[in-house]
Coordinates of C-alpha atoms and ligand atoms in Angstrom, one line a residue:
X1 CA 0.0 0.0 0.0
X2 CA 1.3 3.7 -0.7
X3 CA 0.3 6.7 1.4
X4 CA 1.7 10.0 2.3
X5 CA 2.3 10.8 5.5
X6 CA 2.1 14.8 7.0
X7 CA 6.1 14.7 8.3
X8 CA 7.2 13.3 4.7
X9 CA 9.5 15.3 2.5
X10 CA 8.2 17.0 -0.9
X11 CA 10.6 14.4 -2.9
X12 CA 8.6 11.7 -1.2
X13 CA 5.5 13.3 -2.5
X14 CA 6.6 13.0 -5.6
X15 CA 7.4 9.5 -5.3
X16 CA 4.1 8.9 -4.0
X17 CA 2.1 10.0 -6.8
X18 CA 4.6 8.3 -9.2
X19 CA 3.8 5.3 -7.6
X20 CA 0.3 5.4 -7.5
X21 CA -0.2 7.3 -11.0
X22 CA 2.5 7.0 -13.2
X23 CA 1.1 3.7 -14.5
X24 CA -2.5 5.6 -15.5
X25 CA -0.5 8.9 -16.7
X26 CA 1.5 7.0 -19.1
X27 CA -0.7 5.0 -20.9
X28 CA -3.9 7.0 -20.9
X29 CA -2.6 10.9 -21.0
X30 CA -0.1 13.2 -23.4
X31 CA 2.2 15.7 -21.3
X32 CA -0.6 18.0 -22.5
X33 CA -3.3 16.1 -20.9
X34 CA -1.2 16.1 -17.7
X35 CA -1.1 20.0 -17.7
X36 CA -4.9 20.5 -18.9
X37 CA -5.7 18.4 -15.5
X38 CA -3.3 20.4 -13.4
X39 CA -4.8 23.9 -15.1
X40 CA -8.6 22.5 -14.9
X41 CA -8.5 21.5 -10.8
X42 CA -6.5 24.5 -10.6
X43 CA -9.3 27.3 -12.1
X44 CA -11.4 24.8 -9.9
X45 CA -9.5 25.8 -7.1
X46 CA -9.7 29.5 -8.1
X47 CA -13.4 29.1 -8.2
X48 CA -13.7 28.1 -4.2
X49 CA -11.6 31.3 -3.1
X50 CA -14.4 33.2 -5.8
X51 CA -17.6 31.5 -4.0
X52 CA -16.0 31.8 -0.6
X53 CA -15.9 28.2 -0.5
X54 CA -12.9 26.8 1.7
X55 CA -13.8 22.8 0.7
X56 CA -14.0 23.6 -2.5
X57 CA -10.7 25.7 -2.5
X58 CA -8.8 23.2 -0.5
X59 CA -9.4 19.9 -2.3
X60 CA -9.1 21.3 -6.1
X61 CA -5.6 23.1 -4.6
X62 CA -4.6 19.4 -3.3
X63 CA -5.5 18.1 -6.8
X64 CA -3.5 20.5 -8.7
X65 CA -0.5 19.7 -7.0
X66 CA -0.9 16.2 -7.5
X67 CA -1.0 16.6 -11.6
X68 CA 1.4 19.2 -11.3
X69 CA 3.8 16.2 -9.9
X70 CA 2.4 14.0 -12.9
X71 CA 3.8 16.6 -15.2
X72 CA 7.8 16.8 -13.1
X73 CA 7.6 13.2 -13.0
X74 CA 6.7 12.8 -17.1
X75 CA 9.5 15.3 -17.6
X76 CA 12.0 13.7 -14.8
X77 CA 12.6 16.6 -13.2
X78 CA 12.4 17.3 -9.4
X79 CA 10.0 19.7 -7.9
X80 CA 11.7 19.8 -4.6
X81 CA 15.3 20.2 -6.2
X82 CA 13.9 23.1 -8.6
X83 CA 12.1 24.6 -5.9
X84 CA 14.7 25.1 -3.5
X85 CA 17.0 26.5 -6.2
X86 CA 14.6 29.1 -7.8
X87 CA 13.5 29.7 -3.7
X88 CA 16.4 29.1 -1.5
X89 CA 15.0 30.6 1.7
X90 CA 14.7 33.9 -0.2
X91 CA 12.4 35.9 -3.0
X92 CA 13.6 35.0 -6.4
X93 CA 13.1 38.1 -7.6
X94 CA 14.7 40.6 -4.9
X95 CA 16.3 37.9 -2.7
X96 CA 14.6 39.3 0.3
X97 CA 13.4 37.3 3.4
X98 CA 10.8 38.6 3.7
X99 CA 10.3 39.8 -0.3
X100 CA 11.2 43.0 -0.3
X101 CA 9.3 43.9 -4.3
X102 CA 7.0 46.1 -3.3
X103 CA 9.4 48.4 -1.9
X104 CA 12.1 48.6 -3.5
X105 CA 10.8 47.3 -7.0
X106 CA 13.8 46.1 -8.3
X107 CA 14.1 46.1 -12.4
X108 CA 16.5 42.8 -12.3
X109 CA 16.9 39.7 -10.3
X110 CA 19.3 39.9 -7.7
X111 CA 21.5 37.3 -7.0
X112 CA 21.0 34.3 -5.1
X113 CA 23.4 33.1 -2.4
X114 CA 22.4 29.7 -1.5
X115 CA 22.7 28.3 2.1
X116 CA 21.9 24.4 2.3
X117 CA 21.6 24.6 5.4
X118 CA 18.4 26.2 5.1
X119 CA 17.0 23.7 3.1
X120 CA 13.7 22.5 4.6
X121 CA 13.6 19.2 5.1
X122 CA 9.9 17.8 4.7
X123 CA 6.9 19.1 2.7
X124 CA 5.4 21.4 5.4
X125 CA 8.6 22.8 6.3
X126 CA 8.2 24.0 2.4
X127 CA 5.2 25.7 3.2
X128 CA 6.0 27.4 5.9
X129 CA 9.2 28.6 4.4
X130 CA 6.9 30.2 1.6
X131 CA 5.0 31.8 4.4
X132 CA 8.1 33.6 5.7
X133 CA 9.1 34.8 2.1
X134 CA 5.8 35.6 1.5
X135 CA 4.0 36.5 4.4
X136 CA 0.1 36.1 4.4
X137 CA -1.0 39.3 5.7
X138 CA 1.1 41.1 3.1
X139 CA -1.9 40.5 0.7
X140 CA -5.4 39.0 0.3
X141 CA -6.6 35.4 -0.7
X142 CA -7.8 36.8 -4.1
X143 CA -4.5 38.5 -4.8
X144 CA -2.7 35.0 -4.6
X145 CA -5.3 33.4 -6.1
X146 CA -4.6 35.5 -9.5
X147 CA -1.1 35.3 -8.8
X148 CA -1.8 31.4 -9.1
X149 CA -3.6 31.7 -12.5
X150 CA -0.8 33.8 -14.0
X151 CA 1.9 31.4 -12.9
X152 CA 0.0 28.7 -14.3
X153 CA -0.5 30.7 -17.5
X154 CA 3.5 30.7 -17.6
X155 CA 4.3 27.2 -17.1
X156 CA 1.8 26.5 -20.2
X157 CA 4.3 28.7 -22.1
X158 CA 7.5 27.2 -21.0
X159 CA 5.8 23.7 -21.6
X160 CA 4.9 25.0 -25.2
X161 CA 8.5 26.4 -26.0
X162 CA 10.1 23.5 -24.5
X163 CA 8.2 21.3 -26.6
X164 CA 8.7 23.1 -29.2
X165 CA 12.2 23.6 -29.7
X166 CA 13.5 21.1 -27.1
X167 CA 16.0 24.0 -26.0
X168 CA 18.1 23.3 -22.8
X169 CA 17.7 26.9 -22.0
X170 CA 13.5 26.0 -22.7
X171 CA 13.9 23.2 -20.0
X172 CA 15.6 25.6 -17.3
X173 CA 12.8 28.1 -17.8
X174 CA 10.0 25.0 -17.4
X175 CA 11.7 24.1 -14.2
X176 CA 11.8 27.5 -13.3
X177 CA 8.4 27.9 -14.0
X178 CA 7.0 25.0 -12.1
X179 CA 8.8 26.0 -8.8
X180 CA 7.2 29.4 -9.4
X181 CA 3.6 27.6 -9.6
X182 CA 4.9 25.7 -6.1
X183 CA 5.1 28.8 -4.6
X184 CA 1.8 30.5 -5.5
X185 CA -0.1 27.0 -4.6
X186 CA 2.0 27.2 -1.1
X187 CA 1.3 31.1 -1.0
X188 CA -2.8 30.3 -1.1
X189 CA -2.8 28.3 0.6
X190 CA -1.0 29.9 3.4
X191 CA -3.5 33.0 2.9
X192 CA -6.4 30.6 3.4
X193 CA -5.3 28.5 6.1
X194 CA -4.5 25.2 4.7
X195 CA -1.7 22.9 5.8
X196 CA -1.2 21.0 3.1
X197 CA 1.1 18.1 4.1
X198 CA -1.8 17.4 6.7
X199 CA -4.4 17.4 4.4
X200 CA -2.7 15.4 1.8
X201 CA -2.1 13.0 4.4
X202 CA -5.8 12.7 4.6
X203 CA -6.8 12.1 1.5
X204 CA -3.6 10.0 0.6
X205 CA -4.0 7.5 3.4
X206 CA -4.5 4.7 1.2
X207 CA -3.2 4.5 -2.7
X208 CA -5.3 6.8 -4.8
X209 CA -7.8 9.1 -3.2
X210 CA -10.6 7.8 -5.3
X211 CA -10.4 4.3 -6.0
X212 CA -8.0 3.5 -3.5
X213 CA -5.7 0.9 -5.4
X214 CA -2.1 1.7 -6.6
X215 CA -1.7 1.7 -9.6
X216 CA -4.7 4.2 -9.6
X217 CA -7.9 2.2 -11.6
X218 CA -10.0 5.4 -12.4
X219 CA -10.5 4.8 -16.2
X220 CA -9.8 7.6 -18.7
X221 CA -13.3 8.9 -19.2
X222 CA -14.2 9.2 -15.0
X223 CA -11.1 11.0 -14.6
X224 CA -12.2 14.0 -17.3
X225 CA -15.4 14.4 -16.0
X226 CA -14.1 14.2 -12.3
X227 CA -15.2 17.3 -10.2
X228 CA -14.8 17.9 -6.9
Ligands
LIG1 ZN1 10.8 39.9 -3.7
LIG2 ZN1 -7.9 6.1 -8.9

């Protein structure tokens, strides 16, 4: 049996679903279908902070991530290792701890100084490392939210370039990209209150949180009309 338990790392996350799902993903979806899923529970997700709906919010946001980890583990990349180098401790963009944009609006990135140290060590720890960068009360659910859609709006780009060109560059940028997505589903859901490694514990107790059996058995047509 496969589960995920709240004190497990990120990478074990990802080895969860690719246990559970990679079977499923690779003979019933395209790396396109993978994304459309992450983007469709995603907006789904959007829709709950929009109808003031925390349920609603909360289990789309848990989805998302899970086909978001479909798509890294399709493309073999990471999340935890691409995280932590686009977010090591500190803003991308300004480098702050706390992010420091808003103030100072810088026009470039600055540069990074990595201390591994620092390097959280299980999935939560992740979240609340987000939640010092990018503290809560610094903005509202619905500003996140949006900030959510546009980072997911920019990962569809990087995918489309990669796969376009098959650039190394292109594949930098997509891993880029889907770190920045990580963020903005750990920034919402630090602004409404959700602990994710606890409630992906919940619903990952046993194999897949729908049928329950690892390899996942949802067939193809369930899955696409599958709200929640
Ligand atoms: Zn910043
Ligand atoms: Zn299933």
């Amino acid at each position: 049996m496969a589960q995920f338990l709240k004190k497990q790392s990120f990478l074990d996350f990802q080895k969860f679903i690719e246990s559970v799902y990679s079977l499923p993903d690779d003979r019933l979806f395209s790396l396109w279908d993978l994304l459309s899923h992450q983007e469709r529970f995603t907006m789904r997700a959007l829709k709950g902070i929009r109808k003031n709906n925390k349920k609603k919010l909360e289990l789309n946001l848990l989805i998302a991530f899970s086909w978001l980890m479909s798509v890294a583990n399709r493309l073999h990349i990471i999340v935890e290792d691409a995280v932590w180098r686009r977010f090591p401790m500190q803003c991308s963009y300004c480098a702050g701890l706390p992010c420091a944009c808003k103030k100072i609006k810088p026009k470039k990135r600055a540069k990074i100084i990595r201390k591994n140290s620092l390097r959280p060590q299980t999935l939560a720890q992740f979240q609340e490392m987000f939640s010092k960068i990018y503290p809560p009360n610094s903005r509202t659910l619905s500003d996140a939210g949006v900030h959510l859609a546009e980072e997911m709006g920019e990962l569809s780009e990087a995918v489309l370039c990669f796969l376009g060109e098959h650039k190394h560059k292109q594949f930098v940028d997509l891993q880029n990209e889907l770190a920045d997505f990580v963020s903005c589903i750990f920034g919402v859901a630090n602004s409404a209150n959700i602990d994710m490694a606890q409630e992906l514990s919940k619903i990952f107790y046993k194999n897949c949180h729908v049928c329950h059996k690892a390899p996942c058995e949802c067939s193809f047509s369930f899955i696409a009309k599958f709200s929640s």
